[in-house]
Coordinates of C-alpha atoms and ligand atoms in Angstrom, one line a residue:
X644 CA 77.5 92.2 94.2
X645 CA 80.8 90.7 93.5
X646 CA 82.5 88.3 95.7
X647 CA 85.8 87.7 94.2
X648 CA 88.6 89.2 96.1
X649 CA 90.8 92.4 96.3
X650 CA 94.4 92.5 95.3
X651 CA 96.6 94.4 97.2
X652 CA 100.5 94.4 96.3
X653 CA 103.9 96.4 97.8
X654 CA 106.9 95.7 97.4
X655 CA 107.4 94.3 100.6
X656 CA 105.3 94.5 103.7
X657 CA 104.8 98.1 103.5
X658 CA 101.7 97.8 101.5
X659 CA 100.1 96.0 104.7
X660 CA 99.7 99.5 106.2
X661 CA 97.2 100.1 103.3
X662 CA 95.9 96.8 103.7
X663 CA 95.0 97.2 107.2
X664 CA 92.6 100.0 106.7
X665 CA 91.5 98.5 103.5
X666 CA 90.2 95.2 106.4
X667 CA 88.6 98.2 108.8
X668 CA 86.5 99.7 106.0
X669 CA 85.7 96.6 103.9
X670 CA 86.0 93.8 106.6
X671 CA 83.5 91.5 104.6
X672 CA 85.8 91.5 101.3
X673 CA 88.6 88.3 100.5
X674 CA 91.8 90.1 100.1
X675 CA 95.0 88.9 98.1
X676 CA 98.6 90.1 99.1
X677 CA 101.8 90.1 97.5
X678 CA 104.5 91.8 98.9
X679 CA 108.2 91.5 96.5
X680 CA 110.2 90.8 99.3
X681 CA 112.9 88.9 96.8
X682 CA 113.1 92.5 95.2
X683 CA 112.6 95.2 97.5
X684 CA 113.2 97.7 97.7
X685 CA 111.8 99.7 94.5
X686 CA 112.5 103.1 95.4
X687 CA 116.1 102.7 94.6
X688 CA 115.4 101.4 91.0
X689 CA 114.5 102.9 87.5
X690 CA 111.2 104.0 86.4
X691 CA 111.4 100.8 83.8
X692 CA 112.8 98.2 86.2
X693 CA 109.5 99.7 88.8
X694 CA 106.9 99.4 85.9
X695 CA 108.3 95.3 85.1
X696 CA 108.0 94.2 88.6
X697 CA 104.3 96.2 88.5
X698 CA 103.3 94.1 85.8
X699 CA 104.4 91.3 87.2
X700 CA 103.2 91.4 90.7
X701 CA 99.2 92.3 89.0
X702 CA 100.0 89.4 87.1
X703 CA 99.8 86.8 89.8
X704 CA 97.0 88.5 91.7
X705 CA 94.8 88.7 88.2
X706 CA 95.8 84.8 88.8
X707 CA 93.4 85.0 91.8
X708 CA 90.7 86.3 89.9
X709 CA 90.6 89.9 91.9
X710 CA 87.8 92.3 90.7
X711 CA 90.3 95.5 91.4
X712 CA 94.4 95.7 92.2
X713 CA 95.4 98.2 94.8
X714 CA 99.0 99.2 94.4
X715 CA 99.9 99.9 98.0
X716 CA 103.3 101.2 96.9
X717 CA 104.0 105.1 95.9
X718 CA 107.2 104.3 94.4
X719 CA 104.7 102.2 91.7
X720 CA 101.9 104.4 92.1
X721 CA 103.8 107.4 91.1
X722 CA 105.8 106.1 88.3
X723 CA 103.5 103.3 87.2
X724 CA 100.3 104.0 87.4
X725 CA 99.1 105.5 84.2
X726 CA 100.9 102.7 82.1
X727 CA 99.6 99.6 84.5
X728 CA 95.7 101.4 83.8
X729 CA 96.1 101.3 80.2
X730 CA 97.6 97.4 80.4
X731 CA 95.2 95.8 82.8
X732 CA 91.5 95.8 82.5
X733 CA 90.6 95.6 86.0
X734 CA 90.0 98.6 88.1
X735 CA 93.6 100.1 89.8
X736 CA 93.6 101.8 93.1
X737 CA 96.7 104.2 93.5
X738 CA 97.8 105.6 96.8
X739 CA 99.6 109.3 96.1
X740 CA 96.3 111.0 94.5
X741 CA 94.6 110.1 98.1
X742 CA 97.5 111.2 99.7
X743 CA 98.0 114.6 98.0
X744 CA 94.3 115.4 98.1
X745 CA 94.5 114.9 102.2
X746 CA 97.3 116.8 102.3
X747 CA 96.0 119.8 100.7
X748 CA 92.5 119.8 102.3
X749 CA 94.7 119.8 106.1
X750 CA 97.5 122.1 105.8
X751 CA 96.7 125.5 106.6
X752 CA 99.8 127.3 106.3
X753 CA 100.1 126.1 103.0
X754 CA 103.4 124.5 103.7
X755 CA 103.7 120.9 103.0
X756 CA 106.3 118.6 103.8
X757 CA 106.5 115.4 101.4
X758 CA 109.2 112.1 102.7
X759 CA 109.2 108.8 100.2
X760 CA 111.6 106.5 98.5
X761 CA 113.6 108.2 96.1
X762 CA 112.0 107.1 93.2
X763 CA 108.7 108.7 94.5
X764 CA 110.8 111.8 94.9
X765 CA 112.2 111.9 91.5
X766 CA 108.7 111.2 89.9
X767 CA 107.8 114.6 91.5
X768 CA 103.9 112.7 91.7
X769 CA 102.8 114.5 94.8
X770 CA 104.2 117.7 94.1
X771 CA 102.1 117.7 90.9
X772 CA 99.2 116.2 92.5
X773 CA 99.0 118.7 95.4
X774 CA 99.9 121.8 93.3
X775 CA 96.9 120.6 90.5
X776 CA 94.6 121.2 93.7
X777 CA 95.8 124.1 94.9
X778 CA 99.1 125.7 93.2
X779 CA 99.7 128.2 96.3
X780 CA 100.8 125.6 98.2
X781 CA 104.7 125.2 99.0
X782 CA 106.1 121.5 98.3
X783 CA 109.1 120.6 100.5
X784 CA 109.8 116.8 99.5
X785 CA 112.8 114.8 101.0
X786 CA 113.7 111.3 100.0
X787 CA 114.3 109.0 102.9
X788 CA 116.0 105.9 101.1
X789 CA 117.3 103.9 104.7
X790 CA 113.7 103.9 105.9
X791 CA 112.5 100.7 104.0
X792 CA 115.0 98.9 104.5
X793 CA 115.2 99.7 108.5
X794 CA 110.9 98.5 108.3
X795 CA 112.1 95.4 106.5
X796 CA 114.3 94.4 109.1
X797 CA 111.6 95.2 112.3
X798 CA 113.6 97.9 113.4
X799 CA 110.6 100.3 114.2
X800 CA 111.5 101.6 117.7
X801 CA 115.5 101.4 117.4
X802 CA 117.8 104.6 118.3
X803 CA 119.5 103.8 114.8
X804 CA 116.2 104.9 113.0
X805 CA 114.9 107.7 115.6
X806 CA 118.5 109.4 114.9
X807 CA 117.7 108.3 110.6
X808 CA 114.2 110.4 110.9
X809 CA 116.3 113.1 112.8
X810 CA 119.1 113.4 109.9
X811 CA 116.5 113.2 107.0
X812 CA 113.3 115.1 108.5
X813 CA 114.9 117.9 109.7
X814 CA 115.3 120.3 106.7
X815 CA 111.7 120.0 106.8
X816 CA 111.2 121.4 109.8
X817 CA 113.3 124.6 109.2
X818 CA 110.4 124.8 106.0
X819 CA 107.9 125.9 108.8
X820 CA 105.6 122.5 107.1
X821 CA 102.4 122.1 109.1
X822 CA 101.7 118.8 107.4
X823 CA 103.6 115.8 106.2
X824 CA 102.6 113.3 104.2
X825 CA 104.1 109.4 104.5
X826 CA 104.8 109.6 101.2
X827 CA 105.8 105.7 101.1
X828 CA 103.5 102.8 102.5
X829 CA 106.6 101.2 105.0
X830 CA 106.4 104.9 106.8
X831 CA 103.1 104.7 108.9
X832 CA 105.2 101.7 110.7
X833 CA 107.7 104.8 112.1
X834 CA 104.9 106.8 112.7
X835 CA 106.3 106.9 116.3
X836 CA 109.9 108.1 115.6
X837 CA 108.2 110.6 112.9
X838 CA 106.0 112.2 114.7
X839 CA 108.9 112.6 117.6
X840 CA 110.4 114.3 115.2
X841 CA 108.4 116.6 113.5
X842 CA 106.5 117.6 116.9
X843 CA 102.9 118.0 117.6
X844 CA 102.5 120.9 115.7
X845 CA 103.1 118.9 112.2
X846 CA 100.2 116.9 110.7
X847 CA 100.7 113.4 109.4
X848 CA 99.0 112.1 106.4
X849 CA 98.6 108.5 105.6
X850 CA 97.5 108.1 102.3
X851 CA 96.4 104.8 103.0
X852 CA 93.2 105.9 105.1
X853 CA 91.7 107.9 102.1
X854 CA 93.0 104.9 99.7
X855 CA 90.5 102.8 101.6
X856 CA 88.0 105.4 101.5
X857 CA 88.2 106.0 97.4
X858 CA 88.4 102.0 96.6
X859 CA 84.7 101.7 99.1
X860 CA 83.2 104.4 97.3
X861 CA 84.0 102.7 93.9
X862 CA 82.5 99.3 95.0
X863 CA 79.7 101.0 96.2
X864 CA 78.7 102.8 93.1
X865 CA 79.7 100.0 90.8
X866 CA 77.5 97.3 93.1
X867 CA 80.9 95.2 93.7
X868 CA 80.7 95.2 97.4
X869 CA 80.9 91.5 98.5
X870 CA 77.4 90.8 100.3
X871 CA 77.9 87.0 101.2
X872 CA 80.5 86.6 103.8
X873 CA 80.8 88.0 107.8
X874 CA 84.1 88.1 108.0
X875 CA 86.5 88.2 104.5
X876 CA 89.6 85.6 104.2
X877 CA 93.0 87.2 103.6
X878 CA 95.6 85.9 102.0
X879 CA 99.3 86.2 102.1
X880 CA 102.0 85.4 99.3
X881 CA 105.3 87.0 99.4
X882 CA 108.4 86.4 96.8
X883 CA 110.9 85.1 99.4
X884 CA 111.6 85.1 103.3
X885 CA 108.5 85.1 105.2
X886 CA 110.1 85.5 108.9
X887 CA 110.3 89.8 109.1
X888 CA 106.8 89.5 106.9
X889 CA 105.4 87.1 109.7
X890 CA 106.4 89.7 112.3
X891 CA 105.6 92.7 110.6
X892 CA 101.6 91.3 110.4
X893 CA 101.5 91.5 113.8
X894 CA 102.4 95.2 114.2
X895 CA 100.6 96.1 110.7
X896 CA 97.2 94.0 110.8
X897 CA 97.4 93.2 115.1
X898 CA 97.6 89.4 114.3
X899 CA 99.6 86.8 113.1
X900 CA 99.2 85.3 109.8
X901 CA 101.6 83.1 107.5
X902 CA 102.4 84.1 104.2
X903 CA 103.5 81.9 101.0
X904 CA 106.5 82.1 99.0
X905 CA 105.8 81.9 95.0
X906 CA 108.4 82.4 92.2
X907 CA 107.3 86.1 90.7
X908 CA 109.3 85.3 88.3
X909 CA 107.0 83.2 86.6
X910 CA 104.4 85.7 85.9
Ligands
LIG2425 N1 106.4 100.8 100.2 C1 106.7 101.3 98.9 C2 106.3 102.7 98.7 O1 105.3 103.1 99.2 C3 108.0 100.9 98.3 C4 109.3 101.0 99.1 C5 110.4 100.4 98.4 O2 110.4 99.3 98.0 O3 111.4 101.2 98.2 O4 106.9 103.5 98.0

């Protein structure tokens, strides 16, 4: 048993996708949040620059004692990851391994269809993942970079962002995929607009269901689970602006909360 909390951290409020099925599956553990609103996005910015703000934001939440960090951010999972492990002696959670392996167990016509920031792109992470798995499978990846910005400012539903998915998704379609993965944590919250564009036929994947999955099997067979509670507490700190974050919770986690502004700066 281990009742400290989890730390969960995105670059913004993308990560609360992640976080939500992370409160269905473990809805007796604490949770910590930090989402780098003050620097978002990430995709946009060097592998270096990515790996700093990494450190930075597991930092604080190792602040708040957490017994495992969840980066709920492929743009840091997929350029990050192996350096924050080898840093930090507390148990990481990625999100693209997840992803890629639910990718490759659903497609059957071995075409797969991969959208993320364009760092995530660049990193070629899912690609590499998926193809360790199974290398007959055909990688189409596209990077999306207006999406994050478009979640940021609550514009889930707008035409401006059905017509964005339209411009950037389509290539993808003429690839024959069968499966796409939401190769970014801010996508699940277009989930509609993606999945009027892609059609019925087109699987999505959310990494962040089998994320949830991976981190409960680990407390499990490492007896971390927290046994005391009925209910966890979650908490909410953010780098700057809390008013989109505020809104987003609602859409994200199906209630309100209030999150705190701290100075990442300082860590
Ligand atoms: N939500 C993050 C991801 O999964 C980062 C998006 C960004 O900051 O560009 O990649």
């Amino acid at each position: 048993m281990d009742n400290r909390p989890i730390g969960i951290f995105d670059s913004g409020v993308g990560g609360l996708t992640v976080t939500n099925h992370i409160i269905k599956r473990l809805s007796k553990e604490n949770i910590v949040y930090f989402g780098d609103t003050a620097r978002v996005p990430y995709g946009s910015k060097s592998k270096d620059t990515i790996t700093k703000f990494a450190k930075q934001d597991i930092r604080f939440l190792l602040k708040h004692n957490v017994k495992a960090v969840v980066i709920a951010c492929n743009t840091v999972s997929s350029n990050s990851i192996s350096e924050l492990k080898s840093e930090f002696d507390v148990p990481i959670f990625g999100v693209v391994k997840p992803g890629a392996e639910a990718a490759a167990e659903k497609t059957k016509n071995k075409n797969v269809g991969v959208i993320a920031t364009a760092a995530t792109i660049r990193s070629g992470a899912y690609e590499k993942e998926i193809l360790k798995i199974d290398n007959s499978i055909n990688v189409y990846s596209k990077a999306c970079p207006l999406f994050v910005p478009l979640v940021e400012e609550g514009w889930l539903n707008e035409d401006i962002t059905m017509l964005t998915a339209k411009k950037y998704i389509s290539c993808l379609i003429n690839k024959n995929i069968d499966t796409i993965v939401m190769g970014c944590t801010h996508y699940p919250l277009l989930k509609d607009c993606i999945k009027e564009t892609v059609g019925c036929n087109v699987e999505l994947v959310d990494p962040a269901y089998d994320t949830a999955v991976n981190l409960n099997n680990y407390l499990i067979k490492n007896n971390m689970l927290h046994d005391d509670s009925p209910k966890g507490e979650n908490k909410f700190y953010v780098s700057d602006n809390t008013d989109t974050f505020n809104k987003i919770c609602v859409q994200a986690l199906g209630k309100s909360f209030n999150a705190n502004i701290i100075n990442i700066e300082e860590y």
